[in-house]
Amino acid sequence: MDEQPTPPPSVPHVLPLRGDGGADWRPVSPALARVRRVSTSAVLLPVALALGVAAALLWPWLAVGSALVVVIWAWLMWLIGVQVRAMSWAELPEELAIRRGRMWRRLVTVPYGRIQYVDLSSGPYMRRAGLAEITVNTASPASSGTICGLPADVAEELRVRLAARGEAQRAGL
């Protein structure tokens, strides 16, 4: 009896922190960078302005603090773009995988059978940009995951799909 070998699975058992590793990685929307930059600017620029006004009126050395806040703001504007480009997610046959980070890389995989519920949320800036955030919750916070910056229609479809897959996999237990 000749047994034919089973073909290797299309998705590797070990997902890499870099590269695609055979998975269909999907990036989050680049509009997320704009939303985060607006939020950061709304906090830091008024602080820099207040320090600049205080430096002009009270104590000139406060201008150093104002300049420092502006430098931090400029660095954060660059860093936000790098962070957003490093975020991606993939629907695998048995689990959802979420990657983020450039220096400190993080890979979270959420098995479909462990999904308890899926949250869909969107703040005011995110709604204006047409974006939403998906949070996949499990019994263990360590195996839960969040995908920020999905287009709202993609996020809604993903929420429905993940909830259905979670229910189907749980039913088989």
mmCIF file of C-alpha atoms in Angstrom:
data_model
loop_
_atom_site.group_PDB
_atom_site.id
_atom_site.type_symbol
_atom_site.label_atom_id
_atom_site.label_comp_id
_atom_site.label_asym_id
_atom_site.label_seq_id
_atom_site.Cartn_x
_atom_site.Cartn_y
_atom_site.Cartn_z
ATOM 1 C CA MET A 1 0.000 0.000 0.000
ATOM 2 C CA ASP A 2 1.536 3.289 -1.087
ATOM 3 C CA GLU A 3 0.562 6.123 1.158
ATOM 4 C CA GLN A 4 0.831 9.507 -0.381
ATOM 5 C CA PRO A 5 2.414 12.142 1.831
ATOM 6 C CA THR A 6 0.133 14.882 2.984
ATOM 7 C CA PRO A 7 0.988 18.255 1.517
ATOM 8 C CA PRO A 8 2.551 20.724 3.942
ATOM 9 C CA PRO A 9 0.159 23.282 5.408
ATOM 10 C CA SER A 10 0.106 26.631 3.638
ATOM 11 C CA VAL A 11 0.631 28.495 6.910
ATOM 12 C CA PRO A 12 3.693 27.675 9.021
ATOM 13 C CA HIS A 13 3.362 26.495 12.590
ATOM 14 C CA VAL A 14 5.734 29.247 13.717
ATOM 15 C CA LEU A 15 4.835 32.807 12.778
ATOM 16 C CA PRO A 16 7.778 35.174 12.427
ATOM 17 C CA LEU A 17 7.957 38.623 13.959
ATOM 18 C CA ARG A 18 9.342 39.868 10.622
ATOM 19 C CA GLY A 19 8.377 38.982 7.087
ATOM 20 C CA ASP A 20 5.180 37.297 6.004
ATOM 21 C CA GLY A 21 6.038 33.683 6.879
ATOM 22 C CA GLY A 22 3.396 32.485 4.433
ATOM 23 C CA ALA A 23 0.546 34.324 6.165
ATOM 24 C CA ASP A 24 -1.606 36.957 4.468
ATOM 25 C CA TRP A 25 -0.643 39.920 6.697
ATOM 26 C CA ARG A 26 -2.866 42.963 6.299
ATOM 27 C CA PRO A 27 -1.744 46.411 7.436
ATOM 28 C CA VAL A 28 -3.986 48.777 9.341
ATOM 29 C CA SER A 29 -5.162 51.958 7.627
ATOM 30 C CA PRO A 30 -2.531 54.707 7.238
ATOM 31 C CA ALA A 31 -5.258 57.152 8.341
ATOM 32 C CA LEU A 32 -4.647 55.887 11.892
ATOM 33 C CA ALA A 33 -1.367 57.825 11.904
ATOM 34 C CA ARG A 34 -3.230 61.042 11.132
ATOM 35 C CA VAL A 35 -5.759 60.377 13.917
ATOM 36 C CA ARG A 36 -3.004 59.715 16.452
ATOM 37 C CA ARG A 37 -1.038 62.772 15.317
ATOM 38 C CA VAL A 38 -4.099 64.997 15.773
ATOM 39 C CA SER A 39 -4.702 63.578 19.267
ATOM 40 C CA THR A 40 -1.065 64.039 20.286
ATOM 41 C CA SER A 41 -0.954 67.563 18.868
ATOM 42 C CA ALA A 42 -4.139 68.500 20.730
ATOM 43 C CA VAL A 43 -2.330 67.720 23.994
ATOM 44 C CA LEU A 44 1.261 68.856 23.397
ATOM 45 C CA LEU A 45 0.929 72.013 21.310
ATOM 46 C CA PRO A 46 -1.210 73.909 23.876
ATOM 47 C CA VAL A 47 1.403 73.022 26.524
ATOM 48 C CA ALA A 48 4.181 74.410 24.310
ATOM 49 C CA LEU A 49 2.122 77.541 23.634
ATOM 50 C CA ALA A 50 1.397 78.064 27.332
ATOM 51 C CA LEU A 51 5.074 77.693 28.197
ATOM 52 C CA GLY A 52 5.984 80.138 25.421
ATOM 53 C CA VAL A 53 3.503 82.742 26.676
ATOM 54 C CA ALA A 54 4.696 82.233 30.267
ATOM 55 C CA ALA A 55 8.293 82.662 29.074
ATOM 56 C CA ALA A 56 7.428 85.948 27.379
ATOM 57 C CA LEU A 57 5.480 87.290 30.354
ATOM 58 C CA LEU A 58 7.143 85.799 33.430
ATOM 59 C CA TRP A 59 10.446 84.055 33.130
ATOM 60 C CA PRO A 60 12.465 83.790 29.907
ATOM 61 C CA TRP A 61 13.931 80.399 30.865
ATOM 62 C CA LEU A 62 10.524 78.817 30.352
ATOM 63 C CA ALA A 63 11.239 79.149 26.626
ATOM 64 C CA VAL A 64 13.620 76.188 27.034
ATOM 65 C CA GLY A 65 10.701 74.081 28.280
ATOM 66 C CA SER A 66 8.569 75.267 25.379
ATOM 67 C CA ALA A 67 11.295 74.349 22.874
ATOM 68 C CA LEU A 68 11.710 70.947 24.533
ATOM 69 C CA VAL A 69 7.981 70.224 24.210
ATOM 70 C CA VAL A 70 8.120 71.176 20.509
ATOM 71 C CA VAL A 71 11.086 68.825 19.952
ATOM 72 C CA ILE A 72 9.233 66.001 21.736
ATOM 73 C CA TRP A 73 6.159 66.738 19.614
ATOM 74 C CA ALA A 74 8.213 66.549 16.379
ATOM 75 C CA TRP A 75 9.763 63.235 17.471
ATOM 76 C CA LEU A 76 6.329 61.810 18.297
ATOM 77 C CA MET A 77 4.982 62.849 14.881
ATOM 78 C CA TRP A 78 7.707 60.708 13.281
ATOM 79 C CA LEU A 79 7.333 57.845 15.778
ATOM 80 C CA ILE A 80 3.566 57.560 15.286
ATOM 81 C CA GLY A 81 4.066 56.941 11.565
ATOM 82 C CA VAL A 82 6.651 54.229 12.279
ATOM 83 C CA GLN A 83 4.350 52.548 14.813
ATOM 84 C CA VAL A 84 1.331 52.532 12.521
ATOM 85 C CA ARG A 85 3.319 51.070 9.619
ATOM 86 C CA ALA A 86 4.444 48.247 11.945
ATOM 87 C CA MET A 87 0.885 47.112 12.756
ATOM 88 C CA SER A 88 -0.602 44.198 10.839
ATOM 89 C CA TRP A 89 -2.984 41.292 11.309
ATOM 90 C CA ALA A 90 -3.779 37.985 9.647
ATOM 91 C CA GLU A 91 -6.657 35.537 9.768
ATOM 92 C CA LEU A 92 -5.118 32.081 9.929
ATOM 93 C CA PRO A 93 -6.997 28.759 9.725
ATOM 94 C CA GLU A 94 -7.064 28.263 13.517
ATOM 95 C CA GLU A 95 -6.306 31.703 14.968
ATOM 96 C CA LEU A 96 -6.145 35.453 14.523
ATOM 97 C CA ALA A 97 -2.608 36.876 14.576
ATOM 98 C CA ILE A 98 -1.800 40.502 15.445
ATOM 99 C CA ARG A 99 1.682 42.034 15.100
ATOM 100 C CA ARG A 100 2.962 45.427 16.173
ATOM 101 C CA GLY A 101 6.174 47.228 17.046
ATOM 102 C CA ARG A 102 9.507 47.920 15.382
ATOM 103 C CA MET A 103 12.012 47.817 18.254
ATOM 104 C CA TRP A 104 9.925 45.822 20.718
ATOM 105 C CA ARG A 105 7.996 43.499 18.470
ATOM 106 C CA ARG A 106 4.880 41.810 19.738
ATOM 107 C CA LEU A 107 2.925 38.965 18.202
ATOM 108 C CA VAL A 108 -0.400 37.935 19.713
ATOM 109 C CA THR A 109 -2.344 34.963 18.415
ATOM 110 C CA VAL A 110 -5.919 34.434 19.504
ATOM 111 C CA PRO A 111 -7.306 30.931 18.849
ATOM 112 C CA TYR A 112 -10.818 31.170 17.436
ATOM 113 C CA GLY A 113 -12.113 28.622 19.939
ATOM 114 C CA ARG A 114 -11.113 30.867 22.858
ATOM 115 C CA ILE A 115 -12.902 33.986 21.623
ATOM 116 C CA GLN A 116 -15.646 34.959 24.058
ATOM 117 C CA TYR A 117 -16.750 38.229 22.488
ATOM 118 C CA VAL A 118 -15.526 40.830 20.003
ATOM 119 C CA ASP A 119 -15.780 44.573 20.698
ATOM 120 C CA LEU A 120 -16.020 47.208 17.995
ATOM 121 C CA SER A 121 -15.289 50.778 19.090
ATOM 122 C CA SER A 122 -14.569 54.135 17.504
ATOM 123 C CA GLY A 123 -13.847 57.475 19.184
ATOM 124 C CA PRO A 124 -14.716 60.873 17.706
ATOM 125 C CA TYR A 125 -11.468 61.300 15.719
ATOM 126 C CA MET A 126 -11.569 57.703 14.541
ATOM 127 C CA ARG A 127 -15.205 58.022 13.401
ATOM 128 C CA ARG A 128 -14.397 61.196 11.482
ATOM 129 C CA ALA A 129 -11.600 59.322 9.678
ATOM 130 C CA GLY A 130 -13.908 56.351 9.033
ATOM 131 C CA LEU A 131 -11.900 54.036 11.286
ATOM 132 C CA ALA A 132 -12.727 51.606 14.070
ATOM 133 C CA GLU A 133 -10.955 49.353 16.550
ATOM 134 C CA ILE A 134 -11.596 45.645 17.132
ATOM 135 C CA THR A 135 -10.870 44.056 20.520
ATOM 136 C CA VAL A 136 -10.985 40.264 20.631
ATOM 137 C CA ASN A 137 -11.632 39.148 24.203
ATOM 138 C CA THR A 138 -10.860 35.764 25.703
ATOM 139 C CA ALA A 139 -11.040 34.444 29.251
ATOM 140 C CA SER A 140 -7.326 35.246 29.632
ATOM 141 C CA PRO A 141 -6.236 38.871 29.111
ATOM 142 C CA ALA A 142 -2.869 37.574 27.924
ATOM 143 C CA SER A 143 -4.436 35.972 24.859
ATOM 144 C CA SER A 144 -6.759 38.870 24.005
ATOM 145 C CA GLY A 145 -5.851 41.249 21.196
ATOM 146 C CA THR A 146 -6.684 44.625 19.668
ATOM 147 C CA ILE A 147 -6.499 45.781 16.062
ATOM 148 C CA CYS A 148 -6.593 49.584 15.819
ATOM 149 C CA GLY A 149 -7.205 51.601 12.678
ATOM 150 C CA LEU A 150 -9.356 49.354 10.538
ATOM 151 C CA PRO A 151 -11.740 50.952 8.054
ATOM 152 C CA ALA A 152 -15.175 50.866 9.711
ATOM 153 C CA ASP A 153 -16.749 48.518 7.144
ATOM 154 C CA VAL A 154 -13.790 46.096 7.320
ATOM 155 C CA ALA A 155 -13.953 46.189 11.134
ATOM 156 C CA GLU A 156 -17.665 45.360 11.139
ATOM 157 C CA GLU A 157 -17.191 42.454 8.713
ATOM 158 C CA LEU A 158 -14.244 41.171 10.758
ATOM 159 C CA ARG A 159 -16.238 41.406 13.995
ATOM 160 C CA VAL A 160 -19.058 39.314 12.531
ATOM 161 C CA ARG A 161 -16.623 36.798 11.008
ATOM 162 C CA LEU A 162 -14.587 36.408 14.223
ATOM 163 C CA ALA A 163 -17.689 36.027 16.383
ATOM 164 C CA ALA A 164 -19.027 33.341 14.031
ATOM 165 C CA ARG A 165 -15.705 31.477 13.881
ATOM 166 C CA GLY A 166 -15.368 31.681 17.654
ATOM 167 C CA GLU A 167 -18.842 30.281 18.150
ATOM 168 C CA ALA A 168 -18.256 27.486 15.609
ATOM 169 C CA GLN A 169 -14.924 26.460 17.126
ATOM 170 C CA ARG A 170 -16.290 26.608 20.670
ATOM 171 C CA ALA A 171 -19.232 24.427 19.676
ATOM 172 C CA GLY A 172 -16.798 21.717 18.617
ATOM 173 C CA LEU A 173 -15.236 21.495 22.084
#
